[in-house]
mmCIF file of C-alpha atoms in Angstrom:
data_model
loop_
_atom_site.group_PDB
_atom_site.id
_atom_site.type_symbol
_atom_site.label_atom_id
_atom_site.label_comp_id
_atom_site.label_asym_id
_atom_site.label_seq_id
_atom_site.Cartn_x
_atom_site.Cartn_y
_atom_site.Cartn_z
ATOM 1 C CA UNK A 1082 23.318 18.428 11.886
ATOM 2 C CA UNK A 1083 26.458 17.794 13.889
ATOM 3 C CA UNK A 1084 26.798 14.305 15.359
ATOM 4 C CA UNK A 1085 28.073 15.965 18.548
ATOM 5 C CA UNK A 1086 24.469 16.816 19.336
ATOM 6 C CA UNK A 1087 22.628 13.630 18.394
ATOM 7 C CA UNK A 1088 20.741 11.936 21.227
ATOM 8 C CA UNK A 1089 19.469 8.398 20.630
ATOM 9 C CA UNK A 1090 16.626 6.720 22.519
ATOM 10 C CA UNK A 1091 16.484 2.973 21.985
ATOM 11 C CA UNK A 1092 16.371 -0.312 23.830
ATOM 12 C CA UNK A 1093 19.865 -1.199 22.614
ATOM 13 C CA UNK A 1094 22.952 0.949 21.963
ATOM 14 C CA UNK A 1095 23.134 2.483 18.470
ATOM 15 C CA UNK A 1096 25.907 1.667 16.031
ATOM 16 C CA UNK A 1097 25.775 5.006 14.209
ATOM 17 C CA UNK A 1098 27.289 8.355 15.183
ATOM 18 C CA UNK A 1099 25.749 9.980 18.264
ATOM 19 C CA UNK A 1100 26.694 12.003 21.306
ATOM 20 C CA UNK A 1101 24.238 10.708 23.905
ATOM 21 C CA UNK A 1102 22.465 7.388 24.321
ATOM 22 C CA UNK A 1103 19.492 7.013 26.649
ATOM 23 C CA UNK A 1104 18.528 3.374 27.069
ATOM 24 C CA UNK A 1105 14.766 3.458 26.605
ATOM 25 C CA UNK A 1106 12.173 0.742 26.236
ATOM 26 C CA UNK A 1107 9.779 2.550 23.920
ATOM 27 C CA UNK A 1108 6.996 0.086 24.705
ATOM 28 C CA UNK A 1109 7.006 1.264 28.334
ATOM 29 C CA UNK A 1110 5.152 4.472 29.191
ATOM 30 C CA UNK A 1111 7.220 5.218 32.290
ATOM 31 C CA UNK A 1112 10.491 4.695 30.404
ATOM 32 C CA UNK A 1113 9.381 7.095 27.655
ATOM 33 C CA UNK A 1114 8.375 9.713 30.224
ATOM 34 C CA UNK A 1115 11.749 9.325 31.943
ATOM 35 C CA UNK A 1116 13.566 9.834 28.636
ATOM 36 C CA UNK A 1117 11.537 12.972 27.921
ATOM 37 C CA UNK A 1118 12.446 14.342 31.346
ATOM 38 C CA UNK A 1119 16.133 13.596 30.746
ATOM 39 C CA UNK A 1120 16.365 15.624 27.521
ATOM 40 C CA UNK A 1121 17.133 19.261 28.238
ATOM 41 C CA UNK A 1122 16.974 20.648 24.716
ATOM 42 C CA UNK A 1123 16.903 22.511 22.541
ATOM 43 C CA UNK A 1124 15.715 19.777 20.172
ATOM 44 C CA UNK A 1125 16.073 21.231 16.697
ATOM 45 C CA UNK A 1126 14.770 18.099 14.966
ATOM 46 C CA UNK A 1127 12.968 15.117 16.466
ATOM 47 C CA UNK A 1128 13.101 11.946 14.382
ATOM 48 C CA UNK A 1129 10.637 9.287 15.530
ATOM 49 C CA UNK A 1130 12.153 6.282 13.754
ATOM 50 C CA UNK A 1131 11.648 3.342 16.124
ATOM 51 C CA UNK A 1132 9.301 0.606 15.016
ATOM 52 C CA UNK A 1133 8.456 -3.052 15.511
ATOM 53 C CA UNK A 1134 6.601 -5.566 13.351
ATOM 54 C CA UNK A 1135 3.726 -7.913 14.124
ATOM 55 C CA UNK A 1136 6.218 -10.459 15.417
ATOM 56 C CA UNK A 1137 5.793 -8.445 18.637
ATOM 57 C CA UNK A 1138 2.565 -8.515 20.696
ATOM 58 C CA UNK A 1139 -0.165 -6.130 19.479
ATOM 59 C CA UNK A 1140 0.104 -3.793 22.468
ATOM 60 C CA UNK A 1141 3.858 -3.540 21.957
ATOM 61 C CA UNK A 1142 3.327 -2.670 18.284
ATOM 62 C CA UNK A 1143 0.882 0.131 19.106
ATOM 63 C CA UNK A 1144 2.992 1.356 22.036
ATOM 64 C CA UNK A 1145 6.276 1.612 20.123
ATOM 65 C CA UNK A 1146 4.940 2.647 16.726
ATOM 66 C CA UNK A 1147 2.309 5.153 17.841
ATOM 67 C CA UNK A 1148 2.096 5.903 21.579
ATOM 68 C CA UNK A 1149 5.817 6.486 22.161
ATOM 69 C CA UNK A 1150 6.014 8.562 18.984
ATOM 70 C CA UNK A 1151 3.129 10.738 20.135
ATOM 71 C CA UNK A 1152 4.445 11.066 23.691
ATOM 72 C CA UNK A 1153 7.862 12.170 22.462
ATOM 73 C CA UNK A 1154 6.389 14.597 19.938
ATOM 74 C CA UNK A 1155 4.117 16.274 22.458
ATOM 75 C CA UNK A 1156 6.424 15.950 25.457
ATOM 76 C CA UNK A 1157 9.358 17.570 23.685
ATOM 77 C CA UNK A 1158 7.436 20.170 21.670
ATOM 78 C CA UNK A 1159 8.185 22.966 24.117
ATOM 79 C CA UNK A 1160 11.902 22.230 23.689
ATOM 80 C CA UNK A 1161 11.797 22.497 19.878
ATOM 81 C CA UNK A 1162 12.647 26.064 18.805
ATOM 82 C CA UNK A 1163 10.889 28.066 16.118
ATOM 83 C CA UNK A 1164 11.908 26.599 12.762
ATOM 84 C CA UNK A 1165 12.391 23.110 14.167
ATOM 85 C CA UNK A 1166 10.853 19.898 12.914
ATOM 86 C CA UNK A 1167 9.253 16.635 13.932
ATOM 87 C CA UNK A 1168 9.725 13.828 11.422
ATOM 88 C CA UNK A 1169 7.867 10.552 11.901
ATOM 89 C CA UNK A 1170 8.614 7.271 10.192
ATOM 90 C CA UNK A 1171 5.319 5.844 8.982
ATOM 91 C CA UNK A 1172 5.071 3.299 6.142
ATOM 92 C CA UNK A 1173 3.313 2.546 2.906
ATOM 93 C CA UNK A 1174 1.590 -0.098 5.053
ATOM 94 C CA UNK A 1175 -0.417 2.763 6.562
ATOM 95 C CA UNK A 1176 -1.749 3.948 3.228
ATOM 96 C CA UNK A 1177 -5.210 2.430 3.736
ATOM 97 C CA UNK A 1178 -6.079 4.879 6.526
ATOM 98 C CA UNK A 1179 -9.103 6.337 4.644
ATOM 99 C CA UNK A 1180 -10.861 2.976 5.062
ATOM 100 C CA UNK A 1181 -10.590 3.195 8.856
ATOM 101 C CA UNK A 1182 -10.581 6.959 9.390
ATOM 102 C CA UNK A 1183 -13.498 6.993 11.838
ATOM 103 C CA UNK A 1184 -11.823 4.333 13.965
ATOM 104 C CA UNK A 1185 -8.433 6.048 13.716
ATOM 105 C CA UNK A 1186 -9.893 9.381 14.820
ATOM 106 C CA UNK A 1187 -11.573 7.618 17.732
ATOM 107 C CA UNK A 1188 -8.157 6.401 18.889
ATOM 108 C CA UNK A 1189 -6.448 9.734 18.264
ATOM 109 C CA UNK A 1190 -9.194 11.495 20.235
ATOM 110 C CA UNK A 1191 -8.056 9.565 23.307
ATOM 111 C CA UNK A 1192 -5.224 12.092 23.392
ATOM 112 C CA UNK A 1193 -2.376 9.619 23.382
ATOM 113 C CA UNK A 1194 -3.357 8.210 26.795
ATOM 114 C CA UNK A 1195 -1.513 4.913 26.994
ATOM 115 C CA UNK A 1196 -3.910 3.019 29.256
ATOM 116 C CA UNK A 1197 -7.053 4.189 27.460
ATOM 117 C CA UNK A 1198 -5.574 3.426 24.046
ATOM 118 C CA UNK A 1199 -4.453 -0.075 25.007
ATOM 119 C CA UNK A 1200 -7.816 -0.737 26.667
ATOM 120 C CA UNK A 1201 -9.490 0.413 23.443
ATOM 121 C CA UNK A 1202 -7.510 -2.212 21.531
ATOM 122 C CA UNK A 1203 -8.861 -4.926 23.812
ATOM 123 C CA UNK A 1204 -12.458 -4.045 22.949
ATOM 124 C CA UNK A 1205 -12.302 -3.435 19.206
ATOM 125 C CA UNK A 1206 -11.720 -5.459 16.059
ATOM 126 C CA UNK A 1207 -9.638 -3.260 13.771
ATOM 127 C CA UNK A 1208 -9.844 -5.411 10.650
ATOM 128 C CA UNK A 1209 -6.164 -5.034 9.793
ATOM 129 C CA UNK A 1210 -2.762 -6.226 11.054
ATOM 130 C CA UNK A 1211 -1.711 -4.183 14.082
ATOM 131 C CA UNK A 1212 1.428 -2.984 12.297
ATOM 132 C CA UNK A 1213 -0.675 -1.602 9.455
ATOM 133 C CA UNK A 1214 -3.049 0.056 11.914
ATOM 134 C CA UNK A 1215 -0.165 1.588 13.872
ATOM 135 C CA UNK A 1216 1.190 3.200 10.712
ATOM 136 C CA UNK A 1217 -2.279 4.394 9.738
ATOM 137 C CA UNK A 1218 -2.430 6.075 13.139
ATOM 138 C CA UNK A 1219 0.945 7.708 12.491
ATOM 139 C CA UNK A 1220 -0.058 9.034 9.083
ATOM 140 C CA UNK A 1221 -3.297 10.586 10.340
ATOM 141 C CA UNK A 1222 -1.645 11.823 13.551
ATOM 142 C CA UNK A 1223 1.027 13.508 11.434
ATOM 143 C CA UNK A 1224 -1.637 15.372 9.499
ATOM 144 C CA UNK A 1225 -3.736 16.229 12.554
ATOM 145 C CA UNK A 1226 -0.813 17.445 14.663
ATOM 146 C CA UNK A 1227 0.912 19.457 11.939
ATOM 147 C CA UNK A 1228 -1.351 22.486 12.334
ATOM 148 C CA UNK A 1229 -0.969 22.913 16.120
ATOM 149 C CA UNK A 1230 2.790 22.303 15.940
ATOM 150 C CA UNK A 1231 3.114 24.816 13.101
ATOM 151 C CA UNK A 1232 1.375 27.365 15.328
ATOM 152 C CA UNK A 1233 4.483 27.002 17.510
ATOM 153 C CA UNK A 1234 6.817 27.275 14.530
ATOM 154 C CA UNK A 1235 7.467 23.513 14.308
ATOM 155 C CA UNK A 1236 6.776 21.479 11.160
ATOM 156 C CA UNK A 1237 5.482 17.901 11.419
ATOM 157 C CA UNK A 1238 5.836 15.448 8.527
ATOM 158 C CA UNK A 1239 6.366 11.746 7.970
ATOM 159 C CA UNK A 1240 8.148 9.468 5.559
ATOM 160 C CA UNK A 1241 6.300 6.412 4.252
ATOM 161 C CA UNK A 1242 8.818 3.899 2.909
ATOM 162 C CA UNK A 1243 8.149 0.630 1.137
ATOM 163 C CA UNK A 1244 10.147 -2.405 2.426
ATOM 164 C CA UNK A 1245 13.569 -1.274 3.700
ATOM 165 C CA UNK A 1246 16.680 -3.411 3.552
ATOM 166 C CA UNK A 1247 17.213 -3.677 7.319
ATOM 167 C CA UNK A 1248 17.193 -6.621 9.760
ATOM 168 C CA UNK A 1249 13.500 -5.880 10.434
ATOM 169 C CA UNK A 1250 12.676 -7.033 6.907
ATOM 170 C CA UNK A 1251 12.993 -10.605 8.190
ATOM 171 C CA UNK A 1252 10.136 -9.955 10.618
ATOM 172 C CA UNK A 1253 7.948 -8.576 7.846
ATOM 173 C CA UNK A 1254 8.669 -11.647 5.732
ATOM 174 C CA UNK A 1255 7.550 -13.764 8.666
ATOM 175 C CA UNK A 1256 4.301 -11.868 9.225
ATOM 176 C CA UNK A 1257 3.414 -10.804 5.655
ATOM 177 C CA UNK A 1258 5.000 -13.769 3.793
ATOM 178 C CA UNK A 1259 7.916 -13.800 1.363
ATOM 179 C CA UNK A 1260 5.481 -13.843 -1.550
ATOM 180 C CA UNK A 1261 3.860 -10.529 -0.644
ATOM 181 C CA UNK A 1262 7.127 -8.782 0.256
ATOM 182 C CA UNK A 1263 8.867 -9.989 -2.924
ATOM 183 C CA UNK A 1264 5.872 -8.908 -5.017
ATOM 184 C CA UNK A 1265 5.946 -5.447 -3.462
ATOM 185 C CA UNK A 1266 9.669 -5.099 -4.142
ATOM 186 C CA UNK A 1267 9.369 -6.386 -7.717
ATOM 187 C CA UNK A 1268 6.469 -4.032 -8.488
ATOM 188 C CA UNK A 1269 8.590 -1.098 -7.287
ATOM 189 C CA UNK A 1270 12.014 -1.223 -8.951
ATOM 190 C CA UNK A 1271 13.144 -4.751 -8.127
ATOM 191 C CA UNK A 1272 15.010 -4.009 -4.891
ATOM 192 C CA UNK A 1273 14.088 -2.741 -1.435
ATOM 193 C CA UNK A 1274 14.783 0.851 -0.474
ATOM 194 C CA UNK A 1275 18.072 1.296 1.374
ATOM 195 C CA UNK A 1276 18.370 2.845 4.843
ATOM 196 C CA UNK A 1277 20.439 5.659 3.334
ATOM 197 C CA UNK A 1278 17.738 6.467 0.789
ATOM 198 C CA UNK A 1279 15.196 6.823 3.596
ATOM 199 C CA UNK A 1280 17.672 8.682 5.796
ATOM 200 C CA UNK A 1281 18.293 11.327 3.146
ATOM 201 C CA UNK A 1282 14.567 12.053 2.951
ATOM 202 C CA UNK A 1283 14.371 12.218 6.741
ATOM 203 C CA UNK A 1284 17.268 14.676 6.750
ATOM 204 C CA UNK A 1285 15.534 16.805 4.115
ATOM 205 C CA UNK A 1286 12.301 16.997 6.109
ATOM 206 C CA UNK A 1287 14.246 17.875 9.238
ATOM 207 C CA UNK A 1288 16.203 20.653 7.531
ATOM 208 C CA UNK A 1289 15.554 24.229 6.450
ATOM 209 C CA UNK A 1290 15.323 22.928 2.876
ATOM 210 C CA UNK A 1291 11.797 21.791 3.816
ATOM 211 C CA UNK A 1292 10.887 25.030 5.611
ATOM 212 C CA UNK A 1293 7.468 25.264 3.903
ATOM 213 C CA UNK A 1294 6.654 21.546 4.001
ATOM 214 C CA UNK A 1295 4.190 20.616 6.730
ATOM 215 C CA UNK A 1296 1.592 17.910 7.300
ATOM 216 C CA UNK A 1297 2.937 15.695 4.519
ATOM 217 C CA UNK A 1298 3.186 11.890 4.502
ATOM 218 C CA UNK A 1299 5.982 11.619 1.955
ATOM 219 C CA UNK A 1300 6.122 8.352 0.033
ATOM 220 C CA UNK A 1301 9.558 6.768 -0.397
ATOM 221 C CA UNK A 1302 8.549 3.789 -2.515
ATOM 222 C CA UNK A 1303 9.946 4.285 -6.038
ATOM 223 C CA UNK A 1304 6.441 5.029 -7.328
ATOM 224 C CA UNK A 1305 4.757 1.842 -6.097
ATOM 225 C CA UNK A 1306 1.824 3.721 -4.544
ATOM 226 C CA UNK A 1307 1.443 5.880 -7.646
ATOM 227 C CA UNK A 1308 1.312 2.745 -9.787
ATOM 228 C CA UNK A 1309 -1.294 1.231 -7.446
ATOM 229 C CA UNK A 1310 -3.445 4.355 -7.629
ATOM 230 C CA UNK A 1311 -3.313 4.506 -11.427
ATOM 231 C CA UNK A 1312 -3.893 0.802 -12.043
ATOM 232 C CA UNK A 1313 -0.386 -0.038 -13.256
ATOM 233 C CA UNK A 1314 0.471 -2.753 -10.726
ATOM 234 C CA UNK A 1315 0.412 -6.402 -11.783
ATOM 235 C CA UNK A 1316 -1.556 -8.402 -9.213
ATOM 236 C CA UNK A 1317 -1.197 -11.676 -11.110
ATOM 237 C CA UNK A 1318 1.894 -12.691 -9.156
ATOM 238 C CA UNK A 1319 0.001 -12.729 -5.860
ATOM 239 C CA UNK A 1320 -3.373 -13.975 -7.074
#
């Protein structure tokens, strides 16, 4: 993908290569709608990468991590040509979605309506950190939306990284504790995943190399989730 045709939506200017920057507060419904209206297309690949941690208010977490992602995906779908792709950034933190699937489907059935979704949050106890719940929503939304987008020739997938070595890691240490983050990293391969390592997987899912990959939440965690599933993780360090 040529950097001459990269449009970035964010609340602050990007440091990486791009051609167009649209200042967008992704926690604000009107701002997201305005950004959608400003993008003419075609959009060959949409990467929904923005995210905030539980250091932000709960409604901001759900708005940025799920509602803006859904609004962009559905609002730009008609500008994505046949063979294009939507790639969401979820997280291994969303891997417990089967435990809350009924609740998650209840939220998804609201159709991405911002006011109804945020009102729903006010009246329900979700039993999980809001960041975790937001990424559970993204994983299930990725699976649910992949069939209707594929009917239009557009693949929808997500990446699910373990802790990434970015400035946001500080926020996760604050909300999840150093002990839990360090344990997660140690039980993987002893270091966090790098932004480049996640970016390469994003690029793959957005490219023709993944032309038959659809509806997948692709783990980028050095096998941590596989080790959890098969009983090979040492919980003694966090007991």
